[in-house]
mmCIF file of C-alpha atoms and ligand atoms in Angstrom:
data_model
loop_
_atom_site.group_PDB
_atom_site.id
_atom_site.type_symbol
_atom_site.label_atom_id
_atom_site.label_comp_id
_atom_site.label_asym_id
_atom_site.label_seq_id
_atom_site.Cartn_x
_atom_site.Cartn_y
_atom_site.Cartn_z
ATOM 1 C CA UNK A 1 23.860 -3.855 13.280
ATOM 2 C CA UNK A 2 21.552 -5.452 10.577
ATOM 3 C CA UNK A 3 18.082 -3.604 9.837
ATOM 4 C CA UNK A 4 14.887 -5.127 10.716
ATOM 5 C CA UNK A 5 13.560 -6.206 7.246
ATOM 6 C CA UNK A 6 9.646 -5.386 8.833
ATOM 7 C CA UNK A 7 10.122 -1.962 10.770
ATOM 8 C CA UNK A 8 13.497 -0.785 9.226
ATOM 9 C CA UNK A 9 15.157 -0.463 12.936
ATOM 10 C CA UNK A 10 18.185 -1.532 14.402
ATOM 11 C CA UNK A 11 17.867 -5.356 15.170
ATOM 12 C CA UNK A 12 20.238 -5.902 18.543
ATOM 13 C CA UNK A 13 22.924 -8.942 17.568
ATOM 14 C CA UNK A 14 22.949 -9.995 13.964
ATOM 15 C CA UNK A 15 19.297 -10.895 13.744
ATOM 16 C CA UNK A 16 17.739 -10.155 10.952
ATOM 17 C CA UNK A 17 14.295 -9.573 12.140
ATOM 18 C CA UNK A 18 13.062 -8.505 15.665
ATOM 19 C CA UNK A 19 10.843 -11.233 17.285
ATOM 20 C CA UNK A 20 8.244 -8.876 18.242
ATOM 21 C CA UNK A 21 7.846 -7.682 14.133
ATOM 22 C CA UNK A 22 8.119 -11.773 13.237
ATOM 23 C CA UNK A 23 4.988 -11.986 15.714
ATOM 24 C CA UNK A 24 2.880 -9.449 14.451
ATOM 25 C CA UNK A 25 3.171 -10.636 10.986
ATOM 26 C CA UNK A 26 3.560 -14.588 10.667
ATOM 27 C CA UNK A 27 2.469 -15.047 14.216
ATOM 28 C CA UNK A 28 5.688 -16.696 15.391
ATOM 29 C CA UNK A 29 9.158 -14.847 16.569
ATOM 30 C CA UNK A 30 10.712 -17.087 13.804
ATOM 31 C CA UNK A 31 11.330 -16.550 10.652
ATOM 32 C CA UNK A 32 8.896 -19.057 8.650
ATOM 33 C CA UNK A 33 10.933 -20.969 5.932
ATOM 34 C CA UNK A 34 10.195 -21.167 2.465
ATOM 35 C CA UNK A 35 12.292 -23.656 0.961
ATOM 36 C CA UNK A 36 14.058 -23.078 -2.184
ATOM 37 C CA UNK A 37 11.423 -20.603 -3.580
ATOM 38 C CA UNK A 38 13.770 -18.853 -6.540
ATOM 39 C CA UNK A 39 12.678 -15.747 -8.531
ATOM 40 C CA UNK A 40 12.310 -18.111 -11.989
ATOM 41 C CA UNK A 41 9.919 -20.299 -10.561
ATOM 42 C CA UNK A 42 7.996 -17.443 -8.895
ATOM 43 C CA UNK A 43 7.425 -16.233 -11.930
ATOM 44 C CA UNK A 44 6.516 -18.705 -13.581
ATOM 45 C CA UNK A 45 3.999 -20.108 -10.713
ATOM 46 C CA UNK A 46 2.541 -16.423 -10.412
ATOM 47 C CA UNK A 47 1.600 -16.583 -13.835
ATOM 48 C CA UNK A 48 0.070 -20.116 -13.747
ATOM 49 C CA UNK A 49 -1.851 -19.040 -10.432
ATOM 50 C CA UNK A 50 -2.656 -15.665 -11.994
ATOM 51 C CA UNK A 51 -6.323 -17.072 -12.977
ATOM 52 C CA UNK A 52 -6.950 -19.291 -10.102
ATOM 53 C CA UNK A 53 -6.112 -16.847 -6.903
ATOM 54 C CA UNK A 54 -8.827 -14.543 -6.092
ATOM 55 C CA UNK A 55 -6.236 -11.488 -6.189
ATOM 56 C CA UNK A 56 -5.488 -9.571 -9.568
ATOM 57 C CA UNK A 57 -2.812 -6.689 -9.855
ATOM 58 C CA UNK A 58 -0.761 -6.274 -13.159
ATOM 59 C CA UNK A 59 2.804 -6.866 -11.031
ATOM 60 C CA UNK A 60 3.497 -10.834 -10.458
ATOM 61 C CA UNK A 61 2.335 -12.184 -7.440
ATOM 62 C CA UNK A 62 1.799 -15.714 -5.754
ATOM 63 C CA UNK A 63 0.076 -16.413 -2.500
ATOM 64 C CA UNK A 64 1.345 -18.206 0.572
ATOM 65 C CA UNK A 65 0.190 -20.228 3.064
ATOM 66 C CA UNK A 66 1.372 -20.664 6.374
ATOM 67 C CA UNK A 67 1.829 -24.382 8.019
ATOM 68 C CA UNK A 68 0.118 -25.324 11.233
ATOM 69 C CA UNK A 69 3.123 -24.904 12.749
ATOM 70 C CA UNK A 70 3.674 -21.713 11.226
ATOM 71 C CA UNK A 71 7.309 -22.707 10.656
ATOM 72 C CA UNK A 72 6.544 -22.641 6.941
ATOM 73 C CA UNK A 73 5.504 -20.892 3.870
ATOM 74 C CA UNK A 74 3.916 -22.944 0.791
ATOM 75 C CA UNK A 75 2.642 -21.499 -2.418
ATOM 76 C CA UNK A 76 -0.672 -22.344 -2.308
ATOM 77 C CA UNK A 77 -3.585 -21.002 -4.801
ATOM 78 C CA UNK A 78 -6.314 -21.149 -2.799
ATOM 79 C CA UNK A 79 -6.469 -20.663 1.680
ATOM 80 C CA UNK A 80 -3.369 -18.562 1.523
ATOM 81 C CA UNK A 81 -3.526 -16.321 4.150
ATOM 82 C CA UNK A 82 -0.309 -14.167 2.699
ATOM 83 C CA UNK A 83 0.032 -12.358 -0.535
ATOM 84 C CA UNK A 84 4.395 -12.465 -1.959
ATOM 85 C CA UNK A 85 4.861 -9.753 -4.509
ATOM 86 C CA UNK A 86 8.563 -10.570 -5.886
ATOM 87 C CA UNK A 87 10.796 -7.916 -8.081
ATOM 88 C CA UNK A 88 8.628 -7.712 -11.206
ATOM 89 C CA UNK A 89 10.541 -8.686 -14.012
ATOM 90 C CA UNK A 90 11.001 -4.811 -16.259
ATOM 91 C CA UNK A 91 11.391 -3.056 -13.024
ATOM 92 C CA UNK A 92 13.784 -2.790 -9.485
ATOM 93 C CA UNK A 93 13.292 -2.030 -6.345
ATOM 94 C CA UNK A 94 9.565 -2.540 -5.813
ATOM 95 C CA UNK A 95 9.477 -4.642 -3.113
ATOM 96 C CA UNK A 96 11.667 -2.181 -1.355
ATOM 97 C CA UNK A 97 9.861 0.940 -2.354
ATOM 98 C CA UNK A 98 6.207 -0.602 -1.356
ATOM 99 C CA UNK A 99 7.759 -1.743 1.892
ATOM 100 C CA UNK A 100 9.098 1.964 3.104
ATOM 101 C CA UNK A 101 6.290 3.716 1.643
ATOM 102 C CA UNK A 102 3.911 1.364 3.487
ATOM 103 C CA UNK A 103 5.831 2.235 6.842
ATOM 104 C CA UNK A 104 5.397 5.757 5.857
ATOM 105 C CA UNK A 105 1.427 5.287 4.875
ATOM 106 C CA UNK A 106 1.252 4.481 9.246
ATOM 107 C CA UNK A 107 3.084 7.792 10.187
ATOM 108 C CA UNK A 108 0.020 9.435 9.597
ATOM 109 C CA UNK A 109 -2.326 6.727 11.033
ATOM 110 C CA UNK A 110 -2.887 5.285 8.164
ATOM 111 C CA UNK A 111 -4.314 1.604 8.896
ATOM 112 C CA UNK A 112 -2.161 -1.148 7.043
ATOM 113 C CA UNK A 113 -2.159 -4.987 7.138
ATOM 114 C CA UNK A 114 1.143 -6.500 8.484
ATOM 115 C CA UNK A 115 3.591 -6.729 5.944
ATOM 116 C CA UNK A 116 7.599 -6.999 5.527
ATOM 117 C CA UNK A 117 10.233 -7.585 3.582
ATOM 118 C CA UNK A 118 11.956 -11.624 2.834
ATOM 119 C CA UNK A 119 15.076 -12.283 0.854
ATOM 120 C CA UNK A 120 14.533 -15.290 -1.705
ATOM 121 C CA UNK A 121 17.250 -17.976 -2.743
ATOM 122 C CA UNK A 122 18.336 -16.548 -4.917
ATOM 123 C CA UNK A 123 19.071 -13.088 -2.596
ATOM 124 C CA UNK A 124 16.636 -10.897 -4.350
ATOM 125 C CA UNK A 125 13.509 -9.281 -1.953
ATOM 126 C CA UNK A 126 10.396 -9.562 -2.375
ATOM 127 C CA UNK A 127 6.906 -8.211 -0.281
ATOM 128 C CA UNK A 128 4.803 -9.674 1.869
ATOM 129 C CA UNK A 129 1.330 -8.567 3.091
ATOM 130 C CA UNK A 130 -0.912 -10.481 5.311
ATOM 131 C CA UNK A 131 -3.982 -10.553 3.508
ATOM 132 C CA UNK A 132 -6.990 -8.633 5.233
ATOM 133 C CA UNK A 133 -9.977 -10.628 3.354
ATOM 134 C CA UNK A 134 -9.675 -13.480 5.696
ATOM 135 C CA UNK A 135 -10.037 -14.274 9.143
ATOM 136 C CA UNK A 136 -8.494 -17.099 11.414
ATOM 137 C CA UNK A 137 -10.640 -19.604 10.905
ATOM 138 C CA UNK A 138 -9.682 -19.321 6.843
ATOM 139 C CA UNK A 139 -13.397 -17.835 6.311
ATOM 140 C CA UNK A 140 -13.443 -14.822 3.631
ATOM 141 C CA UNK A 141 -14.495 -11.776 4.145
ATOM 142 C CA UNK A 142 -16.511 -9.675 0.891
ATOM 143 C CA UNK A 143 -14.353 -6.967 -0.339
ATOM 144 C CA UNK A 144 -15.418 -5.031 -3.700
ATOM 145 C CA UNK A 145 -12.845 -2.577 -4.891
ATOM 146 C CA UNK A 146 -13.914 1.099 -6.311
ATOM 147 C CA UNK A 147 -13.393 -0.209 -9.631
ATOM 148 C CA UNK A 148 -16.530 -2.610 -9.394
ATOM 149 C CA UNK A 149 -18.430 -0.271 -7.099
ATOM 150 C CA UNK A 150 -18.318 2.687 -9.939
ATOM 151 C CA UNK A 151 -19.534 0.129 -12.101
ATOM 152 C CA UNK A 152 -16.917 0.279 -13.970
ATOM 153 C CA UNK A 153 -14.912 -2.179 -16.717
ATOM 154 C CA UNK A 154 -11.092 -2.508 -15.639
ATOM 155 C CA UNK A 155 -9.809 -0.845 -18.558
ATOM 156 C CA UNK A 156 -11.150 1.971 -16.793
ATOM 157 C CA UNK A 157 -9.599 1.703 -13.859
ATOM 158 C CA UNK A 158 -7.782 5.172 -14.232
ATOM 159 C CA UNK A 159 -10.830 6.626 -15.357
ATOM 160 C CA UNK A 160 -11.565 8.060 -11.766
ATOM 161 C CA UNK A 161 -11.611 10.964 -9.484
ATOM 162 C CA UNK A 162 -11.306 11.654 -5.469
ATOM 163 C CA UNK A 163 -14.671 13.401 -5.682
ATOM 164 C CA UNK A 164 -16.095 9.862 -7.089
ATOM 165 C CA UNK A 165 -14.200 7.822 -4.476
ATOM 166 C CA UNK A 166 -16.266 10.210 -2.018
ATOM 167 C CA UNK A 167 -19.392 9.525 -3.527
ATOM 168 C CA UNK A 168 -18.798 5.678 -3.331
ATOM 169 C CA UNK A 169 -18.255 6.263 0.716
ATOM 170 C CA UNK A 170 -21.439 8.126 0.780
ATOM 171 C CA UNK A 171 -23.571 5.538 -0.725
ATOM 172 C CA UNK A 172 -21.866 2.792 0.890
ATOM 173 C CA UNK A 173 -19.908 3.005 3.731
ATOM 174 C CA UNK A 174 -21.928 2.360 7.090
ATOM 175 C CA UNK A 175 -20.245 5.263 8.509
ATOM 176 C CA UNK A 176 -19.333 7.487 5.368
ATOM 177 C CA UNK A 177 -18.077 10.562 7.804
ATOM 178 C CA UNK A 178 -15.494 8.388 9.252
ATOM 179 C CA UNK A 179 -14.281 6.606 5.923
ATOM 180 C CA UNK A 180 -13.962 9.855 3.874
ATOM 181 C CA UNK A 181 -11.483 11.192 6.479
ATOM 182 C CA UNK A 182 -9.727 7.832 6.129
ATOM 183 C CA UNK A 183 -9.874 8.491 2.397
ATOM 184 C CA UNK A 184 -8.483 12.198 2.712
ATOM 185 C CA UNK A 185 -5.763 10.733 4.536
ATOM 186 C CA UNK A 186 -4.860 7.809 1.849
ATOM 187 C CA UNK A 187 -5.519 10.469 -0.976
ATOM 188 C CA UNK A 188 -3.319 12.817 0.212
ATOM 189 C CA UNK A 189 -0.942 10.707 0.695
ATOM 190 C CA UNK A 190 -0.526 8.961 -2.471
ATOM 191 C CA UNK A 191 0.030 12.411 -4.347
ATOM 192 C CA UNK A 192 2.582 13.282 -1.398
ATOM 193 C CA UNK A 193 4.645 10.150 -1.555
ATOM 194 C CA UNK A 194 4.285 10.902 -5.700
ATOM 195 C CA UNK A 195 2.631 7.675 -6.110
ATOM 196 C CA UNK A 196 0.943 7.414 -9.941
ATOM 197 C CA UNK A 197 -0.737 4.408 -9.592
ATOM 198 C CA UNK A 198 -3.433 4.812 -7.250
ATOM 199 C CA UNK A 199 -6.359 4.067 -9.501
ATOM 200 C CA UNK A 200 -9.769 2.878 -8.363
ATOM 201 C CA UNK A 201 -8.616 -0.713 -7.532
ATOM 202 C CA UNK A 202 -6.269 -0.052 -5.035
ATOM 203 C CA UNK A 203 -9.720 1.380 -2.877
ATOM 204 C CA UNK A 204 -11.875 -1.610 -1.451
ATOM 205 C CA UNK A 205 -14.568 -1.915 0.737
ATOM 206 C CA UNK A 206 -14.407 -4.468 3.097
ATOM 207 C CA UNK A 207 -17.895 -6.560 4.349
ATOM 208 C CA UNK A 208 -17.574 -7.723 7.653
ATOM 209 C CA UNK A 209 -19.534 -10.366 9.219
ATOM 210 C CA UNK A 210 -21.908 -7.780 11.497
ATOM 211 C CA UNK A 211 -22.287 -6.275 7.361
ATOM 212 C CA UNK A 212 -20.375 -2.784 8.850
ATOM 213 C CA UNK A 213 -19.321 -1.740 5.027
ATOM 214 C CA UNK A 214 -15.766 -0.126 5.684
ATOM 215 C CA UNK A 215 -13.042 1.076 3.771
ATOM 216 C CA UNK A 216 -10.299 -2.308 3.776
ATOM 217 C CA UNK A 217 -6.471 -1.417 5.001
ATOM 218 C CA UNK A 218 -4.235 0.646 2.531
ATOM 219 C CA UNK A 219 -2.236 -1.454 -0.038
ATOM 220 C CA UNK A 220 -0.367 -1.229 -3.404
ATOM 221 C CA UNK A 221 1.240 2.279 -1.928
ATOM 222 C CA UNK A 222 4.593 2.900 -2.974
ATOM 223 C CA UNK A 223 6.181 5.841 -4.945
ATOM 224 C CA UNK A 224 6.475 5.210 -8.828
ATOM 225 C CA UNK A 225 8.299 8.120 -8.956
ATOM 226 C CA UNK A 226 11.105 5.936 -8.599
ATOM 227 C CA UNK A 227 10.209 3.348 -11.079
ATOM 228 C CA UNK A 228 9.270 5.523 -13.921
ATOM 229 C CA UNK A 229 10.594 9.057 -13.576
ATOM 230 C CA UNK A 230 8.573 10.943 -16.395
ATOM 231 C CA UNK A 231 5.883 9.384 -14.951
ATOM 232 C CA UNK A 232 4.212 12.502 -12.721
ATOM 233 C CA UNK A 233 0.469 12.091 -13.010
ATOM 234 C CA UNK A 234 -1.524 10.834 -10.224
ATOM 235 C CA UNK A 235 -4.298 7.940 -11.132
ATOM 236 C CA UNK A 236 -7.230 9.420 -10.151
ATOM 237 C CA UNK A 237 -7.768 13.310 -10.013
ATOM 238 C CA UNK A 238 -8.342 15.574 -7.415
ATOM 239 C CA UNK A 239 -10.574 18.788 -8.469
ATOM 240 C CA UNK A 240 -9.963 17.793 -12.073
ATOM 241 C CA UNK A 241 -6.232 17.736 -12.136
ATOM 242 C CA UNK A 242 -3.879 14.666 -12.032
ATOM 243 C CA UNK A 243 -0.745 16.879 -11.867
ATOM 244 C CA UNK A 244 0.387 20.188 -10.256
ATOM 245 C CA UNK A 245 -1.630 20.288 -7.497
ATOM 246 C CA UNK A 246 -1.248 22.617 -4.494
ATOM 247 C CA UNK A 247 -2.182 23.395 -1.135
ATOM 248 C CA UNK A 248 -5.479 24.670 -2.066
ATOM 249 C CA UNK A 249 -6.398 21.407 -3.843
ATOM 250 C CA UNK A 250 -6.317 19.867 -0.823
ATOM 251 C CA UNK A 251 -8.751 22.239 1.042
ATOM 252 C CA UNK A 252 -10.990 22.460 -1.729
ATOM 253 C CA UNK A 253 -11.199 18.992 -1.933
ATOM 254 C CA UNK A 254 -11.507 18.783 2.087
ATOM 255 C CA UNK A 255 -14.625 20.887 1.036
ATOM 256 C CA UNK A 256 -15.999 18.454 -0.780
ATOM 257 C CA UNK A 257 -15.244 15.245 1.839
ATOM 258 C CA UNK A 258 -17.355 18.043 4.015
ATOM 259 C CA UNK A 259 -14.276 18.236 6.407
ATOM 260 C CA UNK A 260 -14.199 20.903 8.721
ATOM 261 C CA UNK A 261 -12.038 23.568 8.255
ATOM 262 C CA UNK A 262 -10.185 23.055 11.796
ATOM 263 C CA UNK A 263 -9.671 19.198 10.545
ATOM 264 C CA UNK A 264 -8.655 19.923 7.414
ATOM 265 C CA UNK A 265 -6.004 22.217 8.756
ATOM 266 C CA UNK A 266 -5.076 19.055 11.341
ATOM 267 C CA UNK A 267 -4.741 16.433 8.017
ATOM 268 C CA UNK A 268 -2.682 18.646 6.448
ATOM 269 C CA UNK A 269 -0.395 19.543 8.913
ATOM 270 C CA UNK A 270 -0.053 15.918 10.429
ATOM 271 C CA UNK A 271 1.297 15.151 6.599
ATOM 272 C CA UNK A 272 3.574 17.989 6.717
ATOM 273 C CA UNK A 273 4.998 16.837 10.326
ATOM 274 C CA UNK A 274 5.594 13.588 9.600
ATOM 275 C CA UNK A 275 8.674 14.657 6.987
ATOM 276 C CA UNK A 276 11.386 14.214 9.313
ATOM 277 C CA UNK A 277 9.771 10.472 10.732
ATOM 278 C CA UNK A 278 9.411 9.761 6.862
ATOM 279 C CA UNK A 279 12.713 11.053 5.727
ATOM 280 C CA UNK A 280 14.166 8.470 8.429
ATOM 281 C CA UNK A 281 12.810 5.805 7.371
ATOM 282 C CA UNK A 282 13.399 6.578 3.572
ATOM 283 C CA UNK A 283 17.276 6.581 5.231
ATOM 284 C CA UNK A 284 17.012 3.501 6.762
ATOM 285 C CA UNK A 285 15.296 1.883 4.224
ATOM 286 C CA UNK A 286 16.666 -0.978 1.587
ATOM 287 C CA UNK A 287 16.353 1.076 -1.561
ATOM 288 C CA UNK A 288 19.751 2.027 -2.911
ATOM 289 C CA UNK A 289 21.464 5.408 -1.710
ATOM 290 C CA UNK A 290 20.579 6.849 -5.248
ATOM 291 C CA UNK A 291 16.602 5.973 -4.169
ATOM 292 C CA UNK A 292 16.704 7.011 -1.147
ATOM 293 C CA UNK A 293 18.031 10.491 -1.457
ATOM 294 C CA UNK A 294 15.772 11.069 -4.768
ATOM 295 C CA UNK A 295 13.077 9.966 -2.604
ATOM 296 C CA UNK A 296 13.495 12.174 0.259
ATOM 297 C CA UNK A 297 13.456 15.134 -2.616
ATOM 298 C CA UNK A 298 10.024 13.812 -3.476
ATOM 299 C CA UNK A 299 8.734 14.487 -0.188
ATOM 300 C CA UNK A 300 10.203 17.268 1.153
ATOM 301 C CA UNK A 301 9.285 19.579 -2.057
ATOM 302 C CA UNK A 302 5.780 17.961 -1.493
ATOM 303 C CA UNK A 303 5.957 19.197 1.850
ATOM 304 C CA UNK A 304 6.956 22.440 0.683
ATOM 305 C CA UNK A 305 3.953 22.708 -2.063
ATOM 306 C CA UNK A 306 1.628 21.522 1.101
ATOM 307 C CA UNK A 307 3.394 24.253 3.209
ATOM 308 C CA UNK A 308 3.196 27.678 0.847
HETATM 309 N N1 ATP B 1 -3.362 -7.479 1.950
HETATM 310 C C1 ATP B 1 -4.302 -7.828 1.063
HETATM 311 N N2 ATP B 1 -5.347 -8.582 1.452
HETATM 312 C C2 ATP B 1 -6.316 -8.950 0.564
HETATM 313 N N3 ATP B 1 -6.329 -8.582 -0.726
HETATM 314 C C3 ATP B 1 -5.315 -7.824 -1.165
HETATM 315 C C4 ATP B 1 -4.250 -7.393 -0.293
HETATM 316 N N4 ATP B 1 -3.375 -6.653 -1.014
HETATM 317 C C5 ATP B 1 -3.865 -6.618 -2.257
HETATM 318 N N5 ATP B 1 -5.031 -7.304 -2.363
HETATM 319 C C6 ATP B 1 -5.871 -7.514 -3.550
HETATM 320 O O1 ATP B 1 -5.050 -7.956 -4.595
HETATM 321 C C7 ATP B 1 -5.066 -7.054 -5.686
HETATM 322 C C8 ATP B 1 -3.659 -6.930 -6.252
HETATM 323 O O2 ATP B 1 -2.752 -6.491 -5.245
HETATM 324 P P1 ATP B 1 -1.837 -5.222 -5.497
HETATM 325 O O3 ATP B 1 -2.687 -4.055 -5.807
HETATM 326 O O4 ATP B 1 -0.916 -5.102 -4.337
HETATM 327 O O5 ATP B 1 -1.036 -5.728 -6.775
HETATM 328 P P2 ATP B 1 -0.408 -4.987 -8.033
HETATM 329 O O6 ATP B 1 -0.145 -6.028 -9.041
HETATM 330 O O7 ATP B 1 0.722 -4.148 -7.568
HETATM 331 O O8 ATP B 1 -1.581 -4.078 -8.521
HETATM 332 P P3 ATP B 1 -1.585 -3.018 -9.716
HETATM 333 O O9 ATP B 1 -2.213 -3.707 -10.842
HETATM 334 O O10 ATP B 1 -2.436 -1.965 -9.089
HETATM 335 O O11 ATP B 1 -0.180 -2.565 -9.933
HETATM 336 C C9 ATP B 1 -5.605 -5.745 -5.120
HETATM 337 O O12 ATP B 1 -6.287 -4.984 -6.098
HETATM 338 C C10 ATP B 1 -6.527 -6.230 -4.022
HETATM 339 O O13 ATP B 1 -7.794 -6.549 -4.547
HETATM 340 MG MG1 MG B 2 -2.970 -2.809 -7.255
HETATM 341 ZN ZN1 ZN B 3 11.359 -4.801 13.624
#
């Protein structure tokens, strides 16, 4: 039985997709077509769009547009309400590795966009995210990453901490209790799913129209572990340290959110619980079987450092 290329369950038949998944994300139990996109021209239309689309990211990217039928998807640089990252060129398995570790991200109630997995022309995957800056009616919502909101030049984009990231809630969020807990939560995870590229704009806040100020979905999450193994530093640090961090940098940290102790103890052991619901999904996932079991190392000894 083929794999649903959104949740990464059993399909019944030989559909690729479940119609429910195809629903939540292109709003239609169909699969939207989108025509003889190939990897080439991706490429080479994400880096003509690159200056025009309103999204920036080092990794190639184009966005997409549904069409009033919703039947298909068209490149379009501006009104797209869909964001395709395909394989970057220097690097495999990325669109497979953000699509699991996304899955994972919700296992711990981590907030996410809808997003899934599509196989081009050509056969190679690629990731798509629904984008969370605009609403039905094609109206755009204000997002500022942390980046901008630390006042900071992107060069320096791993120049942050967690503690900073805090701070930012604190002065801006309209209800800076609630979004620091979300940010524990995202935090922790990226140093559990070994993810070194969590810098400061891969954290936005999101405007809405009643101006609530609000931490935007998770995105970018996936382990790059995987992609570059000697790469072992997290982006941003945690109680000054980007590496070798323990059980105690997460409570001392909590500390600092201002997390209770009884919560703290909660985050922490709702990350540690959720091994076995990540470790299945890491199975069922599309990465190869070389990933995959590599990957479930990365999390269960990151369990065991959040466990001693
Ligand atoms: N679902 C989304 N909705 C709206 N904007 C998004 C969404 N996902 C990403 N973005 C915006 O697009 C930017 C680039 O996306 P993303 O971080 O996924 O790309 P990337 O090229 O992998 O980034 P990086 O340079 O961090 O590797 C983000 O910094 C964010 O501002
Ligand atoms: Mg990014
Ligand atoms: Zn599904």
């Amino acid at each position: 039985m083929p794999t649903c290329g959104i949740c990464l369950k059993k399909t019944s038949g030989s559909e690729s997709y479940h119609r429910g998944c195809l629903e939540s994300l292109f709003g239609a139990g169909t699969l939207p077509r989108f025509g003889e996109i190939e990897l080439r021209t991706l490429y080479r239309l994400a880096s003509e769009m690159a200056g025009k689309m309103s999204i920036s990211g080092v990794q190639e990217k184009v966005s997409l547009a549904l069409s009033s039928g919703r039947t298909e998807l068209q490149i379009s640089a501006s009104g797209g309400r869909f964001i395709l990252k395909p394989e970057p060129a220097r690097y495999s398995s990325v669109p497979q590795n953000e699509h699991v570790t996304m899955l994972m991200a919700s296992l711990v109630g981590i907030e996410t966009p809808p997003f899934g997995l599509v196989w081009l022309k050509d056969g190679s995957p690629a990731y798509v995210i629904k984008r969370f800056d605009r609403l039905d009616d094609g109206s755009k919502l204000h997002v500022e990453d942390f980046c901008q909101l630390c006042e900071l030049p992107l060069r320096d984009k791993y120049q942050g901490s967690g503690e900073q990231c805090v701070r930012i809630l604190r002065k801006y969020a309209t209800e800076p209790l609630i979004e620091i807990h979300k940010l524990f939560k995202i935090l922790l995870f990226t140093w559990w799913v070994a993810n070194g590229d969590h810098h400061l704009k891969n954290l936005s806040l999101l405007i809405t129209p009643k101006r609530i100020h609000r931490l935007t979905p998770a995105y970018d999450l996936l382990c790059t572990r995987l992609v570059i193994p000697k790469d072992r530093d997290l982006a941003l640090s945690i109680g000054g340290k980007k590496a070798k961090l323990t059980r105690k940098s997460w409570t001392d940290f909590a500390k600092y959110c201002r997390i209770a102790e009884k919560a703290t103890e909660r985050l922490l052991a709702d990350q540690i619980n959720a091994t076995g619901r990540a470790v299945e999904l890491i199975r069922n996932s599309f990465l190869s079987e070389e990933l995959k079991n590599q990957y479930m190392e990365i999390v269960r000894m990151n369990t065991t450092i959040l466990s001693t």
